[in-house]
Amino acid sequence: MGQLVRLKDVATIELGSRSYSSGAQLNGHDSAYLGIYPTPSANALRVADAVRAELERLSTRFPDDLTYEVKFDTTSFVAATIKEIGVSLALTMLAVVVVVSLFLQSWRATLIVALAIPVSLVGTFAVLYTLGYSANTLSLFAIILALTMVVDDAIVVVESVETLMAEGQSRTAATALALRQIAGPVIATTLRAAGGICAGGAAAGHRRRAVPSVRGHALYRCHALKPGGADVNARPCAPCCCVRARRIRPPFSAASTAGWTPRATLTPAW
């Protein structure tokens, strides 16, 4: 006849941890830790918000002597980076307004250069979304780099058109001639920045032969796409705005300053 063998007859049963190779303490007291890692395609900020909301909901059912704390959250750095992007964008817009207004003395030129920034951002995010790239620390840094290049290129285009229009050419003719004159240097500057970043990614992958370098190449490729995508979207914006919004100024001549009377002339005597 068989006999019923219970677990308590051959073993000690208790509620414990699956593995005792690691442990956690909080303020000197034993605690349980839980790590949550998002999938590669997940939005880290949304995952963090959902986890915090779920913990808040579950905490209402905890015993009186049980609490929870979030001790490490990597999304705080991402949130701070996004905030810095907004600050950098605001400072860039302010610098553009001050510099262009000071040197070109035209609110239309200031508006044209300022419009290139949101146009380039919208175009860049559209390209990245189409290619399947996500917003991360490296891509957000690339946006800041692209903003500086876009502003520089837009100022060069507007200043060149302004100079040609001051010589008596029409808006359309001045814009077309300015693009022919400066298109090569502007494109070369963008390609130099993108090419250097891509070369750095290839070198990094070559040094780490034992580690798959596909991820590194993808990150650097994403970084290189930002200046190029922003520049491609911003370059048509400035010329089109110049054709539509710039006002033709009369050519500079000595007769136009005939009525001017200098208030003082200071000449150092040596």
mmCIF file of C-alpha atoms in Angstrom:
data_model
loop_
_atom_site.group_PDB
_atom_site.id
_atom_site.type_symbol
_atom_site.label_atom_id
_atom_site.label_comp_id
_atom_site.label_asym_id
_atom_site.label_seq_id
_atom_site.Cartn_x
_atom_site.Cartn_y
_atom_site.Cartn_z
ATOM 1 C CA MET A 1 0.000 0.000 0.000
ATOM 2 C CA GLY A 2 1.225 3.459 -0.848
ATOM 3 C CA GLN A 3 1.585 6.196 1.725
ATOM 4 C CA LEU A 4 0.973 9.939 1.335
ATOM 5 C CA VAL A 5 4.212 11.902 1.690
ATOM 6 C CA ARG A 6 3.824 15.583 2.480
ATOM 7 C CA LEU A 7 6.395 18.280 1.809
ATOM 8 C CA LYS A 8 6.648 19.121 5.509
ATOM 9 C CA ASP A 9 7.854 15.574 6.069
ATOM 10 C CA VAL A 10 10.903 15.983 3.850
ATOM 11 C CA ALA A 11 11.572 19.736 3.760
ATOM 12 C CA THR A 12 11.112 23.013 5.547
ATOM 13 C CA ILE A 13 8.676 25.281 3.681
ATOM 14 C CA GLU A 14 8.749 29.048 4.193
ATOM 15 C CA LEU A 15 8.132 32.226 2.222
ATOM 16 C CA GLY A 16 11.479 33.530 0.999
ATOM 17 C CA SER A 17 13.403 35.003 -1.877
ATOM 18 C CA ARG A 18 14.096 33.242 -5.144
ATOM 19 C CA SER A 19 17.795 34.102 -4.956
ATOM 20 C CA TYR A 20 19.955 35.096 -2.002
ATOM 21 C CA SER A 21 22.972 36.130 -4.062
ATOM 22 C CA SER A 22 22.006 39.783 -3.622
ATOM 23 C CA GLY A 23 20.021 41.809 -1.155
ATOM 24 C CA ALA A 24 18.874 45.335 -0.401
ATOM 25 C CA GLN A 25 18.707 47.549 2.652
ATOM 26 C CA LEU A 26 17.152 50.964 3.108
ATOM 27 C CA ASN A 27 18.242 53.106 6.050
ATOM 28 C CA GLY A 28 19.706 50.022 7.716
ATOM 29 C CA HIS A 29 16.562 47.914 7.368
ATOM 30 C CA ASP A 30 16.003 44.939 5.113
ATOM 31 C CA SER A 31 13.918 45.752 2.070
ATOM 32 C CA ALA A 32 12.833 44.305 -1.244
ATOM 33 C CA TYR A 33 13.899 45.960 -4.479
ATOM 34 C CA LEU A 34 12.302 45.842 -7.894
ATOM 35 C CA GLY A 35 13.933 46.936 -11.137
ATOM 36 C CA ILE A 36 11.811 47.904 -14.134
ATOM 37 C CA TYR A 37 13.443 48.164 -17.551
ATOM 38 C CA PRO A 38 11.552 49.480 -20.594
ATOM 39 C CA THR A 39 11.713 47.718 -23.931
ATOM 40 C CA PRO A 40 13.792 49.357 -26.702
ATOM 41 C CA SER A 41 10.660 50.636 -28.467
ATOM 42 C CA ALA A 42 8.998 52.008 -25.313
ATOM 43 C CA ASN A 43 8.863 55.644 -24.272
ATOM 44 C CA ALA A 44 10.947 55.837 -21.099
ATOM 45 C CA LEU A 45 9.137 58.916 -19.769
ATOM 46 C CA ARG A 46 5.717 57.330 -20.222
ATOM 47 C CA VAL A 47 6.903 54.112 -18.600
ATOM 48 C CA ALA A 48 8.225 56.026 -15.585
ATOM 49 C CA ASP A 49 4.960 57.955 -15.205
ATOM 50 C CA ALA A 50 2.921 54.750 -15.490
ATOM 51 C CA VAL A 51 5.074 52.975 -12.888
ATOM 52 C CA ARG A 52 4.763 55.843 -10.420
ATOM 53 C CA ALA A 53 0.996 55.975 -10.936
ATOM 54 C CA GLU A 54 0.682 52.220 -10.381
ATOM 55 C CA LEU A 55 2.814 52.360 -7.230
ATOM 56 C CA GLU A 56 0.650 55.162 -5.905
ATOM 57 C CA ARG A 57 -2.468 53.092 -6.576
ATOM 58 C CA LEU A 58 -1.054 49.951 -4.963
ATOM 59 C CA SER A 59 0.237 51.823 -1.904
ATOM 60 C CA THR A 60 -3.342 52.303 -0.703
ATOM 61 C CA ARG A 61 -3.497 48.539 -0.101
ATOM 62 C CA PHE A 62 -0.135 48.232 1.664
ATOM 63 C CA PRO A 63 0.015 47.338 5.377
ATOM 64 C CA ASP A 64 0.624 50.194 7.781
ATOM 65 C CA ASP A 65 4.294 49.286 8.252
ATOM 66 C CA LEU A 66 5.046 48.990 4.513
ATOM 67 C CA THR A 67 6.077 51.903 2.301
ATOM 68 C CA TYR A 68 7.865 52.351 -1.004
ATOM 69 C CA GLU A 69 10.500 54.732 -2.351
ATOM 70 C CA VAL A 70 11.899 55.285 -5.837
ATOM 71 C CA LYS A 71 15.646 55.491 -5.244
ATOM 72 C CA PHE A 72 16.965 55.570 -8.820
ATOM 73 C CA ASP A 73 15.246 56.911 -11.923
ATOM 74 C CA THR A 74 17.180 57.399 -15.157
ATOM 75 C CA THR A 75 14.338 59.337 -16.780
ATOM 76 C CA SER A 76 15.072 62.349 -14.581
ATOM 77 C CA PHE A 77 18.182 62.976 -16.686
ATOM 78 C CA VAL A 78 16.133 62.711 -19.885
ATOM 79 C CA ALA A 79 13.584 65.180 -18.519
ATOM 80 C CA ALA A 80 16.380 67.581 -17.557
ATOM 81 C CA THR A 81 17.860 67.251 -21.050
ATOM 82 C CA ILE A 82 14.524 68.094 -22.656
ATOM 83 C CA LYS A 83 14.254 71.115 -20.373
ATOM 84 C CA GLU A 84 17.726 72.245 -21.419
ATOM 85 C CA ILE A 85 16.639 71.916 -25.053
ATOM 86 C CA GLY A 86 13.873 74.418 -24.378
ATOM 87 C CA VAL A 87 16.276 76.771 -22.607
ATOM 88 C CA SER A 88 18.797 76.520 -25.457
ATOM 89 C CA LEU A 89 16.048 77.183 -27.995
ATOM 90 C CA ALA A 90 14.902 80.280 -26.110
ATOM 91 C CA LEU A 91 18.474 81.586 -25.789
ATOM 92 C CA THR A 92 19.078 80.917 -29.483
ATOM 93 C CA MET A 93 15.973 82.851 -30.480
ATOM 94 C CA LEU A 94 17.005 85.733 -28.222
ATOM 95 C CA ALA A 95 20.541 85.789 -29.632
ATOM 96 C CA VAL A 96 19.188 85.730 -33.187
ATOM 97 C CA VAL A 97 16.863 88.652 -32.537
ATOM 98 C CA VAL A 98 19.597 90.722 -30.900
ATOM 99 C CA VAL A 99 22.369 89.987 -33.423
ATOM 100 C CA VAL A 100 20.300 90.313 -36.591
ATOM 101 C CA SER A 101 18.477 93.413 -35.367
ATOM 102 C CA LEU A 102 21.756 95.014 -34.348
ATOM 103 C CA PHE A 103 23.703 94.389 -37.554
ATOM 104 C CA LEU A 104 21.050 94.245 -40.288
ATOM 105 C CA GLN A 105 18.734 96.870 -38.765
ATOM 106 C CA SER A 106 15.633 95.138 -40.134
ATOM 107 C CA TRP A 107 12.798 93.411 -38.353
ATOM 108 C CA ARG A 108 12.000 91.486 -41.536
ATOM 109 C CA ALA A 109 15.481 89.966 -41.617
ATOM 110 C CA THR A 110 15.153 89.087 -37.943
ATOM 111 C CA LEU A 111 11.831 87.365 -38.578
ATOM 112 C CA ILE A 112 13.232 85.397 -41.529
ATOM 113 C CA VAL A 113 16.144 84.018 -39.518
ATOM 114 C CA ALA A 114 13.912 83.243 -36.535
ATOM 115 C CA LEU A 115 11.458 81.313 -38.725
ATOM 116 C CA ALA A 116 14.242 79.003 -39.883
ATOM 117 C CA ILE A 117 14.511 77.501 -36.382
ATOM 118 C CA PRO A 118 10.986 76.034 -35.994
ATOM 119 C CA VAL A 119 10.940 74.990 -39.655
ATOM 120 C CA SER A 120 14.186 73.048 -39.223
ATOM 121 C CA LEU A 121 12.962 71.433 -35.988
ATOM 122 C CA VAL A 122 9.707 70.253 -37.558
ATOM 123 C CA GLY A 123 11.520 68.886 -40.594
ATOM 124 C CA THR A 124 14.185 67.161 -38.510
ATOM 125 C CA PHE A 125 11.688 65.405 -36.251
ATOM 126 C CA ALA A 126 9.688 64.334 -39.309
ATOM 127 C CA VAL A 127 12.788 62.769 -40.886
ATOM 128 C CA LEU A 128 13.788 61.009 -37.656
ATOM 129 C CA TYR A 129 10.271 59.675 -37.131
ATOM 130 C CA THR A 130 10.164 58.365 -40.699
ATOM 131 C CA LEU A 131 13.518 56.602 -40.282
ATOM 132 C CA GLY A 132 12.509 55.092 -36.943
ATOM 133 C CA TYR A 133 14.886 56.992 -34.635
ATOM 134 C CA SER A 134 13.861 57.950 -31.111
ATOM 135 C CA ALA A 135 14.693 60.890 -28.889
ATOM 136 C CA ASN A 136 17.648 60.119 -26.628
ATOM 137 C CA THR A 137 20.526 61.975 -25.056
ATOM 138 C CA LEU A 138 22.678 61.858 -28.181
ATOM 139 C CA SER A 139 19.891 62.884 -30.539
ATOM 140 C CA LEU A 140 18.849 65.786 -28.306
ATOM 141 C CA PHE A 141 22.450 66.989 -28.220
ATOM 142 C CA ALA A 142 22.491 66.772 -32.018
ATOM 143 C CA ILE A 143 19.443 69.042 -32.141
ATOM 144 C CA ILE A 144 21.334 71.728 -30.214
ATOM 145 C CA LEU A 145 24.243 71.375 -32.643
ATOM 146 C CA ALA A 146 21.879 71.581 -35.609
ATOM 147 C CA LEU A 147 20.233 74.732 -34.237
ATOM 148 C CA THR A 148 23.528 76.596 -34.192
ATOM 149 C CA MET A 149 24.284 75.548 -37.777
ATOM 150 C CA VAL A 150 20.807 76.506 -38.975
ATOM 151 C CA VAL A 151 21.035 79.957 -37.418
ATOM 152 C CA ASP A 152 24.487 80.534 -38.916
ATOM 153 C CA ASP A 153 23.360 79.457 -42.393
ATOM 154 C CA ALA A 154 20.177 81.525 -42.246
ATOM 155 C CA ILE A 155 22.083 84.640 -41.176
ATOM 156 C CA VAL A 156 24.575 84.156 -44.019
ATOM 157 C CA VAL A 157 21.761 83.785 -46.565
ATOM 158 C CA VAL A 158 19.808 86.806 -45.335
ATOM 159 C CA GLU A 159 22.915 89.006 -45.110
ATOM 160 C CA SER A 160 23.948 88.066 -48.646
ATOM 161 C CA VAL A 161 20.480 88.825 -50.008
ATOM 162 C CA GLU A 162 20.452 92.107 -48.087
ATOM 163 C CA THR A 163 23.768 93.141 -49.629
ATOM 164 C CA LEU A 164 22.668 92.346 -53.186
ATOM 165 C CA MET A 165 19.347 94.136 -52.744
ATOM 166 C CA ALA A 166 21.180 97.196 -51.453
ATOM 167 C CA GLU A 167 23.069 97.217 -54.763
ATOM 168 C CA GLY A 168 19.793 97.666 -56.642
ATOM 169 C CA GLN A 169 18.789 94.124 -57.580
ATOM 170 C CA SER A 170 15.251 92.814 -57.248
ATOM 171 C CA ARG A 171 14.258 90.444 -54.475
ATOM 172 C CA THR A 172 14.045 87.406 -56.756
ATOM 173 C CA ALA A 173 17.304 88.145 -58.562
ATOM 174 C CA ALA A 174 19.144 88.907 -55.309
ATOM 175 C CA THR A 175 17.914 85.690 -53.695
ATOM 176 C CA ALA A 176 18.869 83.540 -56.698
ATOM 177 C CA LEU A 177 22.320 85.121 -56.976
ATOM 178 C CA ALA A 178 22.938 84.815 -53.228
ATOM 179 C CA LEU A 179 22.121 81.117 -53.319
ATOM 180 C CA ARG A 180 24.500 80.562 -56.217
ATOM 181 C CA GLN A 181 27.267 82.377 -54.380
ATOM 182 C CA ILE A 182 26.979 80.779 -50.930
ATOM 183 C CA ALA A 183 25.306 77.407 -51.577
ATOM 184 C CA GLY A 184 28.647 75.640 -51.947
ATOM 185 C CA PRO A 185 30.223 76.872 -48.688
ATOM 186 C CA VAL A 186 27.029 76.290 -46.697
ATOM 187 C CA ILE A 187 26.625 72.727 -47.992
ATOM 188 C CA ALA A 188 30.317 72.015 -47.420
ATOM 189 C CA THR A 189 30.033 73.171 -43.800
ATOM 190 C CA THR A 190 27.096 70.852 -43.171
ATOM 191 C CA LEU A 191 28.778 67.890 -44.853
ATOM 192 C CA ARG A 192 31.939 68.492 -42.853
ATOM 193 C CA ALA A 193 30.056 68.271 -39.559
ATOM 194 C CA ALA A 194 28.017 65.231 -40.595
ATOM 195 C CA GLY A 195 31.035 63.485 -42.124
ATOM 196 C CA GLY A 196 33.142 63.972 -39.022
ATOM 197 C CA ILE A 197 30.455 62.465 -36.812
ATOM 198 C CA CYS A 198 29.979 59.471 -39.125
ATOM 199 C CA ALA A 199 33.749 58.923 -39.238
ATOM 200 C CA GLY A 200 33.860 58.953 -35.444
ATOM 201 C CA GLY A 201 31.150 56.300 -35.327
ATOM 202 C CA ALA A 202 33.034 54.089 -37.788
ATOM 203 C CA ALA A 203 36.260 54.447 -35.797
ATOM 204 C CA ALA A 204 34.472 53.593 -32.544
ATOM 205 C CA GLY A 205 33.012 50.458 -34.110
ATOM 206 C CA HIS A 206 36.402 49.424 -35.502
ATOM 207 C CA ARG A 207 38.086 49.661 -32.086
ATOM 208 C CA ARG A 208 35.457 47.441 -30.473
ATOM 209 C CA ARG A 209 35.637 44.427 -32.748
ATOM 210 C CA ALA A 210 34.606 42.062 -29.948
ATOM 211 C CA VAL A 211 31.394 44.028 -29.361
ATOM 212 C CA PRO A 212 28.761 44.425 -32.095
ATOM 213 C CA SER A 213 29.044 47.994 -33.353
ATOM 214 C CA VAL A 214 25.651 48.216 -35.055
ATOM 215 C CA ARG A 215 24.191 50.184 -32.153
ATOM 216 C CA GLY A 216 27.125 52.603 -32.098
ATOM 217 C CA HIS A 217 26.908 53.162 -35.830
ATOM 218 C CA ALA A 218 23.170 53.777 -35.588
ATOM 219 C CA LEU A 219 23.610 56.388 -32.865
ATOM 220 C CA TYR A 220 26.293 58.271 -34.775
ATOM 221 C CA ARG A 221 24.270 57.984 -37.981
ATOM 222 C CA CYS A 222 21.301 59.507 -36.166
ATOM 223 C CA HIS A 223 23.589 62.263 -34.866
ATOM 224 C CA ALA A 224 24.829 62.964 -38.385
ATOM 225 C CA LEU A 225 21.316 63.130 -39.819
ATOM 226 C CA LYS A 226 20.324 65.992 -37.517
ATOM 227 C CA PRO A 227 22.533 68.758 -39.017
ATOM 228 C CA GLY A 228 21.828 67.557 -42.553
ATOM 229 C CA GLY A 229 18.085 67.281 -42.071
ATOM 230 C CA ALA A 230 17.839 70.623 -40.310
ATOM 231 C CA ASP A 231 19.966 72.332 -42.950
ATOM 232 C CA VAL A 232 17.951 70.883 -45.841
ATOM 233 C CA ASN A 233 14.744 72.158 -44.271
ATOM 234 C CA ALA A 234 16.108 75.553 -43.266
ATOM 235 C CA ARG A 235 17.897 76.450 -46.508
ATOM 236 C CA PRO A 236 14.711 76.781 -48.614
ATOM 237 C CA CYS A 237 12.975 78.655 -45.783
ATOM 238 C CA ALA A 238 15.274 81.679 -45.666
ATOM 239 C CA PRO A 239 15.382 82.325 -49.449
ATOM 240 C CA CYS A 240 11.614 81.918 -49.815
ATOM 241 C CA CYS A 241 11.006 84.343 -46.968
ATOM 242 C CA CYS A 242 13.494 86.770 -48.505
ATOM 243 C CA VAL A 243 11.580 86.749 -51.789
ATOM 244 C CA ARG A 244 8.251 87.311 -50.057
ATOM 245 C CA ALA A 245 9.100 89.593 -47.154
ATOM 246 C CA ARG A 246 12.240 91.593 -47.905
ATOM 247 C CA ARG A 247 11.828 95.216 -48.904
ATOM 248 C CA ILE A 248 13.989 96.662 -51.646
ATOM 249 C CA ARG A 249 16.213 99.441 -50.359
ATOM 250 C CA PRO A 250 17.607 102.153 -52.595
ATOM 251 C CA PRO A 251 21.282 101.826 -53.514
ATOM 252 C CA PHE A 252 23.682 103.598 -51.213
ATOM 253 C CA SER A 253 25.091 106.822 -52.615
ATOM 254 C CA ALA A 254 26.971 109.816 -51.388
ATOM 255 C CA ALA A 255 24.010 112.050 -52.235
ATOM 256 C CA SER A 256 21.873 110.249 -49.671
ATOM 257 C CA THR A 257 24.193 111.502 -46.909
ATOM 258 C CA ALA A 258 24.523 115.052 -48.176
ATOM 259 C CA GLY A 259 22.252 116.421 -45.464
ATOM 260 C CA TRP A 260 24.007 114.663 -42.622
ATOM 261 C CA THR A 261 25.951 116.838 -40.184
ATOM 262 C CA PRO A 262 28.410 115.106 -37.888
ATOM 263 C CA ARG A 263 28.063 116.257 -34.318
ATOM 264 C CA ALA A 264 31.692 115.727 -33.385
ATOM 265 C CA THR A 265 34.881 114.450 -34.908
ATOM 266 C CA LEU A 266 37.525 113.089 -32.602
ATOM 267 C CA THR A 267 40.997 112.597 -34.047
ATOM 268 C CA PRO A 268 43.893 111.616 -31.801
ATOM 269 C CA ALA A 269 46.982 113.791 -32.184
ATOM 270 C CA TRP A 270 50.346 112.070 -31.872
#
